[in-house]
mmCIF file of C-alpha atoms and ligand atoms in Angstrom:
data_model
loop_
_atom_site.group_PDB
_atom_site.id
_atom_site.type_symbol
_atom_site.label_atom_id
_atom_site.label_comp_id
_atom_site.label_asym_id
_atom_site.label_seq_id
_atom_site.Cartn_x
_atom_site.Cartn_y
_atom_site.Cartn_z
ATOM 1 C CA MET A 1 -13.607 3.815 -10.568
ATOM 2 C CA LYS A 2 -10.088 2.247 -11.967
ATOM 3 C CA LEU A 3 -10.201 -1.701 -13.764
ATOM 4 C CA TYR A 4 -7.501 -3.146 -14.322
ATOM 5 C CA ASP A 5 -7.615 -6.465 -16.562
ATOM 6 C CA ILE A 6 -5.128 -8.616 -15.250
ATOM 7 C CA SER A 7 -5.838 -11.402 -17.529
ATOM 8 C CA LEU A 8 -3.266 -12.357 -20.513
ATOM 9 C CA PRO A 9 -4.532 -11.556 -24.218
ATOM 10 C CA LEU A 10 -5.033 -15.370 -25.975
ATOM 11 C CA SER A 11 -3.457 -16.222 -28.567
ATOM 12 C CA GLU A 12 -0.691 -18.495 -30.662
ATOM 13 C CA ASP A 13 1.913 -16.321 -29.185
ATOM 14 C CA LEU A 14 1.304 -17.008 -25.754
ATOM 15 C CA PRO A 15 3.487 -19.406 -24.423
ATOM 16 C CA THR A 16 2.504 -22.912 -23.503
ATOM 17 C CA TRP A 17 3.214 -25.470 -20.853
ATOM 18 C CA PRO A 18 5.884 -27.605 -21.992
ATOM 19 C CA GLY A 19 3.863 -31.120 -23.058
ATOM 20 C CA ASP A 20 0.177 -29.526 -23.287
ATOM 21 C CA PRO A 21 -1.402 -28.918 -26.759
ATOM 22 C CA LYS A 22 -0.368 -25.670 -28.448
ATOM 23 C CA LEU A 23 -3.241 -23.165 -28.664
ATOM 24 C CA SER A 24 -4.336 -22.527 -31.915
ATOM 25 C CA ILE A 25 -6.932 -20.192 -32.816
ATOM 26 C CA ARG A 26 -7.681 -19.894 -36.343
ATOM 27 C CA LEU A 27 -11.137 -19.093 -38.417
ATOM 28 C CA ALA A 28 -12.969 -22.109 -39.446
ATOM 29 C CA ALA A 29 -14.904 -20.538 -41.739
ATOM 30 C CA SER A 30 -13.875 -16.709 -43.120
ATOM 31 C CA LEU A 31 -15.866 -13.731 -45.074
ATOM 32 C CA LEU A 32 -12.500 -13.653 -46.901
ATOM 33 C CA GLN A 33 -12.549 -16.809 -48.329
ATOM 34 C CA GLY A 34 -16.168 -16.499 -49.057
ATOM 35 C CA ASP A 35 -17.951 -18.141 -46.327
ATOM 36 C CA ASP A 36 -20.934 -15.912 -44.953
ATOM 37 C CA ALA A 37 -19.971 -15.381 -41.068
ATOM 38 C CA ASN A 38 -16.220 -15.286 -39.732
ATOM 39 C CA VAL A 39 -15.651 -18.286 -37.250
ATOM 40 C CA THR A 40 -13.295 -18.894 -35.106
ATOM 41 C CA ARG A 41 -11.871 -22.276 -34.514
ATOM 42 C CA LEU A 42 -10.382 -22.848 -30.752
ATOM 43 C CA ASP A 43 -7.729 -25.670 -29.720
ATOM 44 C CA MET A 44 -6.486 -25.195 -26.414
ATOM 45 C CA SER A 45 -5.649 -26.635 -23.241
ATOM 46 C CA VAL A 46 -7.596 -25.083 -20.461
ATOM 47 C CA HIS A 47 -4.443 -24.346 -18.764
ATOM 48 C CA SER A 48 -3.735 -21.888 -21.207
ATOM 49 C CA GLY A 49 -2.917 -18.024 -20.125
ATOM 50 C CA THR A 50 -5.492 -16.663 -17.645
ATOM 51 C CA HIS A 51 -6.579 -19.672 -15.640
ATOM 52 C CA ILE A 52 -8.343 -21.301 -12.685
ATOM 53 C CA ASP A 53 -7.188 -24.937 -11.827
ATOM 54 C CA ALA A 54 -9.970 -27.016 -9.723
ATOM 55 C CA PRO A 55 -9.719 -29.550 -7.454
ATOM 56 C CA PHE A 56 -10.367 -31.984 -10.495
ATOM 57 C CA HIS A 57 -6.603 -31.412 -11.961
ATOM 58 C CA PHE A 58 -5.024 -33.329 -9.633
ATOM 59 C CA GLU A 59 -7.361 -34.781 -6.964
ATOM 60 C CA PRO A 60 -9.489 -37.868 -9.134
ATOM 61 C CA GLU A 61 -12.679 -37.057 -6.538
ATOM 62 C CA GLY A 62 -12.125 -33.165 -6.316
ATOM 63 C CA ILE A 63 -14.764 -30.973 -7.976
ATOM 64 C CA GLY A 64 -15.171 -29.885 -11.809
ATOM 65 C CA VAL A 65 -14.148 -25.647 -12.331
ATOM 66 C CA ASP A 66 -18.117 -25.444 -12.609
ATOM 67 C CA ALA A 67 -18.629 -26.070 -9.431
ATOM 68 C CA LEU A 68 -16.504 -23.825 -7.397
ATOM 69 C CA PRO A 69 -18.325 -21.418 -5.872
ATOM 70 C CA LEU A 70 -19.140 -17.932 -7.245
ATOM 71 C CA GLU A 71 -18.679 -15.993 -3.521
ATOM 72 C CA ILE A 72 -14.876 -16.768 -3.712
ATOM 73 C CA LEU A 73 -14.728 -16.129 -7.164
ATOM 74 C CA ILE A 74 -15.545 -12.329 -6.819
ATOM 75 C CA GLY A 75 -14.418 -10.227 -3.557
ATOM 76 C CA PRO A 76 -12.089 -8.326 -2.045
ATOM 77 C CA CYS A 77 -8.048 -9.341 -2.840
ATOM 78 C CA ARG A 78 -5.248 -7.850 -1.365
ATOM 79 C CA LEU A 79 -2.153 -7.713 -4.521
ATOM 80 C CA PHE A 80 1.614 -8.189 -2.817
ATOM 81 C CA ASP A 81 4.265 -6.853 -4.934
ATOM 82 C CA LEU A 82 7.346 -8.899 -3.884
ATOM 83 C CA GLY A 83 9.158 -7.056 -6.351
ATOM 84 C CA SER A 84 12.789 -8.603 -5.171
ATOM 85 C CA PRO A 85 14.606 -11.624 -7.347
ATOM 86 C CA LEU A 86 13.477 -14.541 -5.300
ATOM 87 C CA ASN A 87 12.815 -17.806 -6.665
ATOM 88 C CA GLY A 88 10.386 -19.715 -4.499
ATOM 89 C CA ILE A 89 7.881 -17.713 -2.053
ATOM 90 C CA ASP A 90 7.937 -19.525 0.956
ATOM 91 C CA ALA A 91 6.666 -19.170 4.547
ATOM 92 C CA ALA A 92 8.845 -16.510 5.824
ATOM 93 C CA GLN A 93 8.110 -14.494 3.057
ATOM 94 C CA LEU A 94 4.572 -14.861 3.489
ATOM 95 C CA LYS A 95 4.635 -13.845 7.498
ATOM 96 C CA GLY A 96 5.927 -10.489 6.571
ATOM 97 C CA LEU A 97 3.109 -9.960 5.050
ATOM 98 C CA ASP A 98 -0.449 -8.108 6.367
ATOM 99 C CA LEU A 99 -2.888 -11.315 5.392
ATOM 100 C CA LYS A 100 -5.498 -10.103 8.229
ATOM 101 C CA GLY A 101 -8.531 -11.060 7.110
ATOM 102 C CA ILE A 102 -7.773 -11.572 3.653
ATOM 103 C CA LYS A 103 -9.074 -14.519 1.557
ATOM 104 C CA ARG A 104 -7.591 -13.250 -1.682
ATOM 105 C CA VAL A 105 -4.083 -13.092 -2.611
ATOM 106 C CA LEU A 106 -2.456 -12.459 -5.346
ATOM 107 C CA LEU A 107 1.164 -12.404 -5.621
ATOM 108 C CA LYS A 108 2.785 -10.619 -7.830
ATOM 109 C CA THR A 109 6.572 -11.359 -8.664
ATOM 110 C CA ARG A 110 9.173 -10.669 -11.677
ATOM 111 C CA ASN A 111 7.163 -13.044 -13.646
ATOM 112 C CA SER A 112 4.910 -10.086 -14.846
ATOM 113 C CA THR A 113 7.851 -8.177 -15.963
ATOM 114 C CA ARG A 114 8.145 -10.825 -18.747
ATOM 115 C CA TRP A 115 4.282 -10.288 -19.488
ATOM 116 C CA ALA A 116 4.453 -7.147 -19.963
ATOM 117 C CA GLN A 117 7.427 -7.436 -21.963
ATOM 118 C CA GLY A 118 5.388 -9.408 -24.288
ATOM 119 C CA ASP A 119 8.225 -12.568 -23.669
ATOM 120 C CA THR A 120 6.817 -15.509 -26.121
ATOM 121 C CA ALA A 121 9.243 -18.432 -24.763
ATOM 122 C CA PHE A 122 8.493 -20.435 -22.030
ATOM 123 C CA HIS A 123 10.861 -19.695 -19.149
ATOM 124 C CA ARG A 124 11.565 -23.007 -16.143
ATOM 125 C CA ASP A 125 13.033 -20.371 -13.709
ATOM 126 C CA TYR A 126 9.539 -18.697 -12.962
ATOM 127 C CA VAL A 127 8.820 -17.071 -9.391
ATOM 128 C CA TYR A 128 6.856 -20.096 -7.559
ATOM 129 C CA LEU A 129 4.921 -20.853 -4.173
ATOM 130 C CA THR A 130 6.616 -23.646 -1.959
ATOM 131 C CA THR A 131 4.970 -26.201 -0.161
ATOM 132 C CA GLU A 132 5.226 -24.789 2.768
ATOM 133 C CA GLY A 133 4.109 -21.409 1.470
ATOM 134 C CA SER A 134 0.823 -22.806 0.466
ATOM 135 C CA GLU A 135 0.455 -24.273 3.739
ATOM 136 C CA TYR A 136 0.775 -20.976 5.600
ATOM 137 C CA LEU A 137 -1.499 -19.823 3.237
ATOM 138 C CA ILE A 138 -3.932 -22.386 4.527
ATOM 139 C CA SER A 139 -3.569 -21.707 8.054
ATOM 140 C CA GLN A 140 -4.496 -18.053 7.206
ATOM 141 C CA GLY A 141 -7.425 -18.844 6.127
ATOM 142 C CA VAL A 142 -6.632 -17.919 2.609
ATOM 143 C CA GLN A 143 -9.718 -19.415 0.125
ATOM 144 C CA LEU A 144 -7.746 -18.321 -3.161
ATOM 145 C CA VAL A 145 -4.514 -17.137 -4.180
ATOM 146 C CA GLY A 146 -3.606 -15.703 -7.655
ATOM 147 C CA ILE A 147 -0.108 -15.761 -9.201
ATOM 148 C CA ASP A 148 1.396 -14.465 -12.505
ATOM 149 C CA ALA A 149 3.314 -18.114 -13.604
ATOM 150 C CA LEU A 150 1.490 -20.129 -15.600
ATOM 151 C CA SER A 151 1.646 -22.830 -12.756
ATOM 152 C CA ILE A 152 2.107 -21.551 -9.249
ATOM 153 C CA GLU A 153 4.098 -24.906 -8.331
ATOM 154 C CA LYS A 154 8.070 -25.370 -9.169
ATOM 155 C CA TYR A 155 8.504 -26.600 -12.546
ATOM 156 C CA ALA A 156 8.147 -30.149 -13.402
ATOM 157 C CA TYR A 157 8.917 -30.347 -8.960
ATOM 158 C CA PRO A 158 7.587 -34.257 -8.106
ATOM 159 C CA GLY A 159 4.235 -35.281 -6.362
ATOM 160 C CA HIS A 160 3.007 -31.818 -6.924
ATOM 161 C CA PRO A 161 3.037 -30.862 -3.060
ATOM 162 C CA THR A 162 1.450 -27.480 -3.623
ATOM 163 C CA HIS A 163 -1.035 -28.225 -6.036
ATOM 164 C CA HIS A 164 -2.460 -30.938 -3.696
ATOM 165 C CA ALA A 165 -2.129 -28.652 -0.407
ATOM 166 C CA LEU A 166 -4.302 -26.437 -1.928
ATOM 167 C CA LEU A 167 -6.717 -28.050 -3.789
ATOM 168 C CA ARG A 168 -7.337 -30.217 -1.078
ATOM 169 C CA ASN A 169 -7.822 -27.342 1.081
ATOM 170 C CA GLN A 170 -10.447 -25.773 -1.704
ATOM 171 C CA VAL A 171 -8.144 -22.966 -2.025
ATOM 172 C CA VAL A 172 -9.032 -22.015 -5.763
ATOM 173 C CA ILE A 173 -5.687 -21.160 -7.649
ATOM 174 C CA LEU A 174 -5.504 -18.169 -10.483
ATOM 175 C CA GLU A 175 -2.361 -18.480 -12.498
ATOM 176 C CA GLY A 176 -1.214 -16.841 -15.724
ATOM 177 C CA LEU A 177 -1.743 -13.533 -13.984
ATOM 178 C CA ASP A 178 -0.433 -10.139 -15.954
ATOM 179 C CA LEU A 179 0.289 -8.038 -13.216
ATOM 180 C CA SER A 180 2.643 -5.494 -14.249
ATOM 181 C CA PRO A 181 0.226 -2.668 -14.614
ATOM 182 C CA VAL A 182 -1.112 -2.772 -10.634
ATOM 183 C CA PRO A 183 -0.006 -1.506 -8.094
ATOM 184 C CA ALA A 184 0.261 -3.311 -4.879
ATOM 185 C CA GLY A 185 -3.056 -3.057 -2.344
ATOM 186 C CA ASP A 186 -6.448 -3.910 -1.934
ATOM 187 C CA TYR A 187 -8.667 -4.730 -4.821
ATOM 188 C CA GLU A 188 -12.147 -5.996 -5.796
ATOM 189 C CA LEU A 189 -11.528 -9.161 -7.684
ATOM 190 C CA ILE A 190 -13.762 -10.669 -10.309
ATOM 191 C CA ALA A 191 -12.212 -13.773 -11.874
ATOM 192 C CA LEU A 192 -14.522 -16.028 -13.422
ATOM 193 C CA PRO A 193 -13.341 -19.010 -14.973
ATOM 194 C CA LEU A 194 -15.841 -20.485 -18.448
ATOM 195 C CA LYS A 195 -18.446 -22.640 -16.751
ATOM 196 C CA LEU A 196 -17.060 -26.061 -18.089
ATOM 197 C CA LYS A 197 -18.111 -29.039 -17.381
ATOM 198 C CA GLY A 198 -16.485 -31.161 -14.509
ATOM 199 C CA ALA A 199 -13.270 -29.681 -15.997
ATOM 200 C CA ASP A 200 -9.921 -29.653 -14.537
ATOM 201 C CA GLY A 201 -9.329 -26.092 -14.752
ATOM 202 C CA ALA A 202 -11.110 -23.606 -17.156
ATOM 203 C CA PRO A 203 -9.583 -19.788 -19.121
ATOM 204 C CA THR A 204 -10.369 -17.088 -17.037
ATOM 205 C CA ARG A 205 -11.349 -13.216 -17.482
ATOM 206 C CA ALA A 206 -10.051 -11.997 -14.396
ATOM 207 C CA ILE A 207 -10.002 -8.201 -13.346
ATOM 208 C CA LEU A 208 -9.295 -6.296 -10.215
ATOM 209 C CA ARG A 209 -11.578 -3.101 -10.103
ATOM 210 C CA ALA A 210 -9.940 0.080 -7.881
ATOM 211 C CA LEU A 211 -10.998 0.524 -4.180
ATOM 212 C CA ASP A 212 -12.034 4.037 -3.454
ATOM 213 C CA THR A 213 -9.188 4.077 -0.357
ATOM 214 C CA GLU A 214 -6.375 2.145 -2.224
ATOM 215 C CA MET A 215 -3.644 1.282 0.304
ATOM 216 C CA ASN A 216 -0.240 0.260 -0.762
ATOM 217 C CA HIS A 217 1.845 -2.646 0.883
HETATM 218 ZN ZN1 ZN X 301 -3.313 -24.745 -14.016
#
């Protein structure tokens, strides 16, 4: 059964969110330097690369990433390829998609092309989910939404209404996906964030498993 790794490789080449800590992966001990072992030291924002946002990211009383239900993080999902050169994914766009019975939604956009090209710059003009778009997904019973941008929200959008709408409604936000190698269709999603106690998010290894009957949308 085919597996797709839709996680970004964490490295110092990865673009990080402006203002967030720079990602640093260095050897704290090194065999080449005469140490007993290679030991890597990691310093990064939890919103680096492929990651999950927990309600605590924007809600002071929200739960941490370790408290997110595994039942949402693993299960059937539908990947939509929105292809066209849109900027904000709005409700009108989403109404054209078959979301019936779908709890987990992945949105593939032109953002994935940049990952595929190995683009290491941070671009502000990424495709995002509008507030109306997020409200529409909530109204349809969606419990997890993934996107191929480092943030699901328009860059520097005041008040972060998309994040608030999703997180207040216990919708899991999966960001920083590389969906470039994956055709639209139905898959099993396995997206497991590190179990960081009470944290506002965590780096996540996200995998899609192809189903026997792959259908295209
Ligand atoms: Zn985030």
